[in-house]
Amino acid sequence: MPPPAAPETADGVSRWDRKRAAILEAAQEAFFANGFVGTSMDQVAAAAAVSKQTVYKHFSDKETLFREVVTNVVQVRDGGISPDIFSSGDGSIEERVGSFARGFLRGVMQPQVLKLRRLVTAEAGRFPELGQSFYDLGPKRAAEQLALALRDASAQRGTTLEDPEFAAEHLLSLILSIPLNRAMLLGDHIAFTDAALDRYADEGVAVFLRAYGLSNRA
Amino acid sequence: MPPPAAPETADGVSRWDRKRAAILEAAQEAFFANGFVGTSMDQVAAAAAVSKQTVYKHFSDKETLFREVVTNVVQVRDGGISPDIFSSGDGSIEERVGSFARGFLRGVMQPQVLKLRRLVTAEAGRFPELGQSFYDLGPKRAAEQLALALRDASAQRGTTLEDPEFAAEHLLSLILSIPLNRAMLLGDHIAFTDAALDRYADEGVAVFLRAYGLSNRA
């Protein structure tokens, strides 16, 4: 539904946008605390200090609201991976892929991203469409974008990746899986230092580049 | 608590063991259907057709019962990885590691193992000790056993792995992560053919062996 013609306020944010943001914030908290089934549109309206009618004006149903929460949270960790991140700019390919890997891993390991992943995993048996949103906007999109970047980096070196998307998924597996699995199974009290996360990223990248013949090192 | 002196029945299974098995089966079903919080010892007793007192004779509390369910389910997929699986027997190292990888991935992707992983992931925020059981008996033990097997395989080739446990975790990440992540996020209706799983295993092994200099192929 398009927003009604709302006058902008002094800070340039319309009342419509402010309400939308309040609803999304309240919804995220409610979903994290009570799960998808345990959250009602009534609760969200109350927590956002708006009417239930207003919630429905912004989001037609609970699934739509959830999907917007996923979009919001996943965007935090992923500003878009451009196709030239590995093939242009300064530094060796080790440095470029390493820099991407460190940043991406830190994003994935942010508490609210982990909470969301846990939530959609928990509900995936009953509500696979929630996990599908997370998967499409998160791992799938990242792998597709990374595949383009890896294809360009290979082409620049005169080689061809047989299956860039498979390669991208291997890279993501090598960077993310060890700390991510631990966090998922051992709970939110497991904290990794930045140095520990950087080591997972660096070691994963080194294995990837060696295996795919993209390393300058022996 | 030790079993009381129970006479064995005609098929060699004591009544004690039969009741224990019935309780574990009922508990597994209840946990999968209703989660940890949603399952009571009363329900388990009723489903196993024994008294609540009998349940407590076998399992002192719900946590203990859950841990035994985890042990049971995880054992299904993991008969123990011997230190010489890669360094003895017939075939190239590609074939030996490949054979392990295919079998291990199929085990991890069995429906009841996936359900258990989803369950402990869901509860890990509130009950990290449940995930800890799964982690200790599953991924952690597998990585420790694999590390010994990889160390021996390297030694046999006259090389030394700097950090065999890290290498083992990379191997597991490469074999398991892509299909496992999909299953966790997309729900139990996602089914992989054996051929698709074998391809994930084979490609993961190829990347691992190339990266770690264990491949005979160029």
Short mmCIF file of N, CA and C in Angstrom, two decimals, chain A residues 39-165:
data_model
loop_
_atom_site.label_atom_id
_atom_site.label_comp_id
_atom_site.label_asym_id
_atom_site.label_seq_id
_atom_site.Cartn_x
_atom_site.Cartn_y
_atom_site.Cartn_z
N THR A 39 4.09 -14.63 18.78
CA THR A 39 3.96 -13.18 18.61
C THR A 39 2.64 -12.86 17.90
N SER A 40 1.91 -11.88 18.44
CA SER A 40 0.66 -11.47 17.79
C SER A 40 0.77 -10.03 17.31
N MET A 41 -0.03 -9.70 16.32
CA MET A 41 -0.05 -8.34 15.79
C MET A 41 -0.50 -7.36 16.89
N ASP A 42 -1.36 -7.82 17.79
CA ASP A 42 -1.78 -7.00 18.94
C ASP A 42 -0.60 -6.58 19.80
N GLN A 43 0.22 -7.57 20.15
CA GLN A 43 1.42 -7.29 20.96
C GLN A 43 2.31 -6.27 20.26
N VAL A 44 2.51 -6.47 18.97
CA VAL A 44 3.40 -5.58 18.23
C VAL A 44 2.84 -4.16 18.24
N ALA A 45 1.53 -4.05 18.03
CA ALA A 45 0.90 -2.73 18.03
C ALA A 45 1.10 -2.05 19.38
N ALA A 46 0.86 -2.80 20.45
CA ALA A 46 1.00 -2.23 21.79
C ALA A 46 2.43 -1.78 22.05
N ALA A 47 3.39 -2.64 21.69
CA ALA A 47 4.80 -2.32 21.95
C ALA A 47 5.26 -1.13 21.12
N ALA A 48 4.68 -0.96 19.93
CA ALA A 48 5.07 0.15 19.07
C ALA A 48 4.25 1.40 19.35
N ALA A 49 3.30 1.27 20.29
CA ALA A 49 2.42 2.40 20.65
C ALA A 49 1.65 2.93 19.44
N VAL A 50 1.15 2.02 18.63
CA VAL A 50 0.26 2.39 17.52
C VAL A 50 -0.97 1.48 17.59
N SER A 51 -1.98 1.80 16.79
CA SER A 51 -3.17 0.95 16.79
C SER A 51 -2.90 -0.28 15.93
N LYS A 52 -3.70 -1.31 16.19
CA LYS A 52 -3.55 -2.52 15.38
C LYS A 52 -3.84 -2.21 13.91
N GLN A 53 -4.79 -1.31 13.71
CA GLN A 53 -5.13 -0.88 12.35
C GLN A 53 -3.91 -0.29 11.63
N THR A 54 -3.14 0.49 12.38
CA THR A 54 -1.93 1.09 11.79
C THR A 54 -0.93 0.01 11.40
N VAL A 55 -0.78 -1.01 12.27
CA VAL A 55 0.13 -2.11 11.93
C VAL A 55 -0.28 -2.72 10.60
N TYR A 56 -1.59 -2.98 10.45
CA TYR A 56 -2.08 -3.61 9.22
C TYR A 56 -1.99 -2.69 8.01
N LYS A 57 -2.03 -1.36 8.25
CA LYS A 57 -1.83 -0.44 7.12
C LYS A 57 -0.43 -0.60 6.55
N HIS A 58 0.54 -0.84 7.45
CA HIS A 58 1.93 -0.96 7.00
C HIS A 58 2.28 -2.36 6.52
N PHE A 59 1.72 -3.37 7.21
CA PHE A 59 2.09 -4.75 6.90
C PHE A 59 0.83 -5.60 6.88
N SER A 60 0.55 -6.19 5.72
CA SER A 60 -0.75 -6.82 5.53
C SER A 60 -0.99 -8.03 6.43
N ASP A 61 0.08 -8.72 6.84
CA ASP A 61 -0.10 -9.86 7.75
C ASP A 61 1.22 -10.14 8.49
N LYS A 62 1.17 -11.10 9.39
CA LYS A 62 2.35 -11.39 10.23
C LYS A 62 3.51 -11.89 9.39
N GLU A 63 3.24 -12.67 8.35
CA GLU A 63 4.32 -13.18 7.48
C GLU A 63 5.06 -12.02 6.81
N THR A 64 4.28 -11.05 6.30
CA THR A 64 4.89 -9.89 5.65
C THR A 64 5.75 -9.10 6.63
N LEU A 65 5.22 -8.95 7.83
CA LEU A 65 5.97 -8.24 8.87
C LEU A 65 7.28 -8.97 9.17
N PHE A 66 7.18 -10.29 9.29
CA PHE A 66 8.38 -11.08 9.57
C PHE A 66 9.41 -10.92 8.46
N ARG A 67 8.91 -10.98 7.22
CA ARG A 67 9.82 -10.86 6.09
C ARG A 67 10.55 -9.51 6.10
N GLU A 68 9.85 -8.47 6.49
CA GLU A 68 10.49 -7.15 6.56
C GLU A 68 11.54 -7.10 7.66
N VAL A 69 11.25 -7.78 8.77
CA VAL A 69 12.24 -7.86 9.85
C VAL A 69 13.49 -8.56 9.33
N VAL A 70 13.30 -9.67 8.63
CA VAL A 70 14.44 -10.40 8.06
C VAL A 70 15.24 -9.49 7.13
N THR A 71 14.54 -8.80 6.25
CA THR A 71 15.21 -7.91 5.30
C THR A 71 16.06 -6.88 6.04
N ASN A 72 15.46 -6.29 7.06
CA ASN A 72 16.16 -5.28 7.87
C ASN A 72 17.41 -5.83 8.53
N VAL A 73 17.27 -6.98 9.17
CA VAL A 73 18.39 -7.54 9.93
C VAL A 73 19.49 -8.01 8.98
N VAL A 74 19.09 -8.66 7.90
CA VAL A 74 20.10 -9.20 6.99
C VAL A 74 20.83 -8.08 6.27
N GLN A 75 20.14 -6.98 6.01
CA GLN A 75 20.80 -5.83 5.36
C GLN A 75 21.94 -5.28 6.20
N VAL A 76 21.78 -5.37 7.52
CA VAL A 76 22.81 -4.86 8.42
C VAL A 76 24.15 -5.51 8.12
N ARG A 77 24.09 -6.80 7.81
CA ARG A 77 25.35 -7.51 7.68
C ARG A 77 25.85 -7.53 6.24
N ASP A 78 25.04 -7.07 5.30
CA ASP A 78 25.40 -7.25 3.91
C ASP A 78 25.06 -6.02 3.11
N GLY A 79 26.05 -5.20 2.86
CA GLY A 79 25.82 -3.98 2.10
C GLY A 79 25.88 -4.21 0.60
N GLY A 80 25.86 -5.49 0.18
CA GLY A 80 25.98 -5.77 -1.25
C GLY A 80 27.44 -6.03 -1.60
N ILE A 81 27.66 -7.11 -2.31
CA ILE A 81 29.01 -7.50 -2.70
C ILE A 81 29.13 -7.17 -4.18
N SER A 82 29.97 -6.21 -4.53
CA SER A 82 30.05 -5.82 -5.94
C SER A 82 30.91 -6.83 -6.69
N PRO A 83 30.62 -6.99 -8.00
CA PRO A 83 31.36 -8.00 -8.78
C PRO A 83 32.86 -7.74 -8.85
N ASP A 84 33.29 -6.49 -8.62
CA ASP A 84 34.72 -6.21 -8.79
C ASP A 84 35.48 -6.17 -7.45
N ILE A 85 34.87 -6.67 -6.37
CA ILE A 85 35.58 -6.52 -5.08
C ILE A 85 36.92 -7.27 -5.05
N PHE A 86 37.04 -8.33 -5.84
CA PHE A 86 38.32 -9.07 -5.81
C PHE A 86 39.22 -8.72 -6.98
N SER A 87 38.67 -8.09 -8.00
CA SER A 87 39.47 -7.88 -9.21
C SER A 87 39.94 -6.44 -9.38
N SER A 88 39.51 -5.54 -8.50
CA SER A 88 40.01 -4.17 -8.60
C SER A 88 40.45 -3.69 -7.23
N GLY A 89 41.14 -2.58 -7.21
CA GLY A 89 41.58 -2.02 -5.94
C GLY A 89 42.99 -2.45 -5.60
N ASP A 90 43.47 -2.01 -4.44
CA ASP A 90 44.84 -2.29 -4.03
C ASP A 90 44.97 -3.65 -3.37
N GLY A 91 46.19 -4.10 -3.28
CA GLY A 91 46.47 -5.30 -2.49
C GLY A 91 46.41 -6.57 -3.32
N SER A 92 46.98 -7.64 -2.76
CA SER A 92 46.96 -8.94 -3.41
C SER A 92 45.57 -9.54 -3.32
N ILE A 93 45.34 -10.64 -4.03
CA ILE A 93 44.04 -11.29 -3.94
C ILE A 93 43.82 -11.84 -2.53
N GLU A 94 44.90 -12.28 -1.88
CA GLU A 94 44.77 -12.72 -0.48
C GLU A 94 44.20 -11.60 0.38
N GLU A 95 44.74 -10.40 0.18
CA GLU A 95 44.30 -9.27 1.01
C GLU A 95 42.86 -8.89 0.70
N ARG A 96 42.51 -8.91 -0.58
CA ARG A 96 41.16 -8.49 -0.95
C ARG A 96 40.11 -9.49 -0.48
N VAL A 97 40.36 -10.78 -0.74
CA VAL A 97 39.39 -11.77 -0.29
C VAL A 97 39.38 -11.83 1.24
N GLY A 98 40.55 -11.69 1.83
CA GLY A 98 40.65 -11.71 3.29
C GLY A 98 39.87 -10.57 3.93
N SER A 99 39.96 -9.41 3.33
CA SER A 99 39.25 -8.26 3.87
C SER A 99 37.74 -8.46 3.79
N PHE A 100 37.29 -8.96 2.63
CA PHE A 100 35.86 -9.30 2.51
C PHE A 100 35.46 -10.32 3.58
N ALA A 101 36.26 -11.38 3.72
CA ALA A 101 35.90 -12.49 4.60
C ALA A 101 35.78 -12.04 6.06
N ARG A 102 36.74 -11.22 6.49
CA ARG A 102 36.70 -10.73 7.87
C ARG A 102 35.44 -9.92 8.14
N GLY A 103 35.14 -9.03 7.21
CA GLY A 103 33.95 -8.19 7.38
C GLY A 103 32.67 -8.99 7.34
N PHE A 104 32.61 -9.92 6.40
CA PHE A 104 31.38 -10.71 6.24
C PHE A 104 31.14 -11.59 7.47
N LEU A 105 32.21 -12.23 7.95
CA LEU A 105 32.06 -13.09 9.12
C LEU A 105 31.59 -12.29 10.34
N ARG A 106 32.18 -11.11 10.52
CA ARG A 106 31.73 -10.28 11.66
C ARG A 106 30.25 -9.92 11.54
N GLY A 107 29.82 -9.65 10.30
CA GLY A 107 28.42 -9.32 10.09
C GLY A 107 27.51 -10.49 10.43
N VAL A 108 27.87 -11.67 9.95
CA VAL A 108 27.06 -12.86 10.18
C VAL A 108 26.99 -13.21 11.66
N MET A 109 28.07 -12.90 12.39
CA MET A 109 28.13 -13.27 13.80
C MET A 109 27.56 -12.20 14.73
N GLN A 110 26.96 -11.16 14.17
CA GLN A 110 26.32 -10.16 15.04
C GLN A 110 25.15 -10.80 15.78
N PRO A 111 24.99 -10.44 17.05
CA PRO A 111 23.96 -11.11 17.87
C PRO A 111 22.58 -11.14 17.24
N GLN A 112 22.13 -10.04 16.63
CA GLN A 112 20.76 -10.08 16.11
C GLN A 112 20.64 -10.95 14.85
N VAL A 113 21.74 -11.08 14.11
CA VAL A 113 21.71 -11.96 12.94
C VAL A 113 21.68 -13.43 13.40
N LEU A 114 22.48 -13.74 14.43
CA LEU A 114 22.46 -15.10 14.99
C LEU A 114 21.09 -15.44 15.55
N LYS A 115 20.49 -14.48 16.26
CA LYS A 115 19.16 -14.71 16.84
C LYS A 115 18.14 -15.00 15.75
N LEU A 116 18.23 -14.23 14.67
CA LEU A 116 17.27 -14.42 13.58
C LEU A 116 17.48 -15.79 12.92
N ARG A 117 18.73 -16.16 12.73
CA ARG A 117 19.02 -17.46 12.13
C ARG A 117 18.48 -18.57 13.03
N ARG A 118 18.66 -18.42 14.33
CA ARG A 118 18.14 -19.43 15.26
C ARG A 118 16.62 -19.51 15.17
N LEU A 119 16.00 -18.34 15.09
CA LEU A 119 14.54 -18.28 15.04
C LEU A 119 13.99 -18.96 13.79
N VAL A 120 14.56 -18.63 12.62
CA VAL A 120 14.01 -19.24 11.40
C VAL A 120 14.34 -20.73 11.33
N THR A 121 15.47 -21.12 11.89
CA THR A 121 15.80 -22.55 11.95
C THR A 121 14.78 -23.28 12.80
N ALA A 122 14.46 -22.69 13.94
CA ALA A 122 13.49 -23.32 14.85
C ALA A 122 12.14 -23.49 14.18
N GLU A 123 11.74 -22.53 13.36
CA GLU A 123 10.39 -22.54 12.78
C GLU A 123 10.36 -23.20 11.41
N ALA A 124 11.52 -23.56 10.86
CA ALA A 124 11.56 -24.03 9.47
C ALA A 124 10.75 -25.30 9.26
N GLY A 125 10.58 -26.10 10.32
CA GLY A 125 9.76 -27.30 10.18
C GLY A 125 8.31 -26.94 9.88
N ARG A 126 7.78 -25.97 10.66
CA ARG A 126 6.36 -25.60 10.50
C ARG A 126 6.14 -24.50 9.49
N PHE A 127 7.08 -23.56 9.42
CA PHE A 127 6.92 -22.39 8.54
C PHE A 127 8.14 -22.23 7.63
N PRO A 128 8.27 -23.13 6.65
CA PRO A 128 9.46 -23.05 5.79
C PRO A 128 9.59 -21.72 5.06
N GLU A 129 8.48 -20.99 4.88
CA GLU A 129 8.59 -19.73 4.13
C GLU A 129 9.38 -18.66 4.91
N LEU A 130 9.43 -18.79 6.24
CA LEU A 130 10.24 -17.84 7.02
C LEU A 130 11.73 -18.08 6.75
N GLY A 131 12.12 -19.34 6.78
CA GLY A 131 13.51 -19.68 6.48
C GLY A 131 13.87 -19.34 5.05
N GLN A 132 12.89 -19.51 4.17
CA GLN A 132 13.14 -19.19 2.75
C GLN A 132 13.50 -17.71 2.59
N SER A 133 12.78 -16.82 3.29
CA SER A 133 13.13 -15.39 3.23
C SER A 133 14.57 -15.17 3.66
N PHE A 134 14.91 -15.76 4.80
CA PHE A 134 16.27 -15.59 5.33
C PHE A 134 17.29 -16.14 4.34
N TYR A 135 16.99 -17.32 3.82
CA TYR A 135 17.92 -17.98 2.89
C TYR A 135 18.09 -17.14 1.61
N ASP A 136 16.98 -16.67 1.05
CA ASP A 136 17.05 -15.91 -0.20
C ASP A 136 17.81 -14.60 -0.02
N LEU A 137 17.51 -13.89 1.06
CA LEU A 137 18.11 -12.58 1.26
C LEU A 137 19.51 -12.67 1.83
N GLY A 138 19.81 -13.80 2.49
CA GLY A 138 21.11 -13.97 3.13
C GLY A 138 22.05 -14.83 2.30
N PRO A 139 22.18 -16.12 2.67
CA PRO A 139 23.18 -16.99 2.04
C PRO A 139 23.07 -17.07 0.52
N LYS A 140 21.84 -17.13 0.00
CA LYS A 140 21.70 -17.33 -1.45
C LYS A 140 22.19 -16.09 -2.21
N ARG A 141 21.73 -14.93 -1.77
CA ARG A 141 22.14 -13.70 -2.45
C ARG A 141 23.65 -13.49 -2.34
N ALA A 142 24.19 -13.76 -1.15
CA ALA A 142 25.63 -13.59 -0.96
C ALA A 142 26.40 -14.52 -1.90
N ALA A 143 25.94 -15.77 -2.02
CA ALA A 143 26.65 -16.72 -2.89
C ALA A 143 26.57 -16.28 -4.35
N GLU A 144 25.42 -15.76 -4.77
CA GLU A 144 25.27 -15.32 -6.16
C GLU A 144 26.20 -14.14 -6.46
N GLN A 145 26.24 -13.19 -5.52
CA GLN A 145 27.10 -12.01 -5.71
C GLN A 145 28.57 -12.40 -5.70
N LEU A 146 28.91 -13.28 -4.75
CA LEU A 146 30.30 -13.74 -4.64
C LEU A 146 30.73 -14.49 -5.89
N ALA A 147 29.81 -15.27 -6.46
CA ALA A 147 30.14 -16.04 -7.66
C ALA A 147 30.59 -15.11 -8.78
N LEU A 148 29.90 -13.98 -8.94
CA LEU A 148 30.30 -13.01 -9.98
C LEU A 148 31.69 -12.45 -9.68
N ALA A 149 31.92 -12.14 -8.43
CA ALA A 149 33.22 -11.56 -8.04
C ALA A 149 34.35 -12.58 -8.25
N LEU A 150 34.08 -13.84 -7.95
CA LEU A 150 35.11 -14.87 -8.13
C LEU A 150 35.37 -15.14 -9.61
N ARG A 151 34.30 -15.10 -10.40
CA ARG A 151 34.45 -15.31 -11.84
C ARG A 151 35.35 -14.22 -12.43
N ASP A 152 35.10 -12.98 -12.03
CA ASP A 152 35.92 -11.87 -12.54
C ASP A 152 37.37 -11.98 -12.06
N ALA A 153 37.55 -12.38 -10.81
CA ALA A 153 38.91 -12.49 -10.29
C ALA A 153 39.67 -13.58 -11.03
N SER A 154 38.99 -14.66 -11.36
CA SER A 154 39.64 -15.75 -12.11
C SER A 154 39.97 -15.30 -13.53
N ALA A 155 38.99 -14.66 -14.15
CA ALA A 155 39.20 -14.20 -15.53
C ALA A 155 40.40 -13.29 -15.60
N GLN A 156 40.54 -12.44 -14.60
CA GLN A 156 41.66 -11.50 -14.57
C GLN A 156 43.00 -12.24 -14.52
N ARG A 157 43.00 -13.42 -13.96
CA ARG A 157 44.23 -14.21 -13.87
C ARG A 157 44.34 -15.20 -15.03
N GLY A 158 43.43 -15.10 -15.97
CA GLY A 158 43.50 -15.95 -17.15
C GLY A 158 43.02 -17.38 -16.92
N THR A 159 42.31 -17.60 -15.82
CA THR A 159 41.78 -18.93 -15.56
C THR A 159 40.25 -18.86 -15.57
N THR A 160 39.62 -20.01 -15.62
CA THR A 160 38.16 -20.06 -15.63
C THR A 160 37.68 -20.96 -14.49
N LEU A 161 36.79 -20.44 -13.69
CA LEU A 161 36.18 -21.27 -12.65
C LEU A 161 35.07 -22.10 -13.30
N GLU A 162 35.13 -23.41 -13.07
CA GLU A 162 34.14 -24.28 -13.70
C GLU A 162 32.73 -23.99 -13.20
N ASP A 163 32.60 -23.79 -11.91
CA ASP A 163 31.28 -23.58 -11.31
C ASP A 163 31.40 -22.50 -10.23
N PRO A 164 31.32 -21.22 -10.67
CA PRO A 164 31.59 -20.12 -9.73
C PRO A 164 30.67 -20.13 -8.51
N GLU A 165 29.41 -20.57 -8.69
CA GLU A 165 28.51 -20.54 -7.54
C GLU A 165 28.87 -21.61 -6.50
#
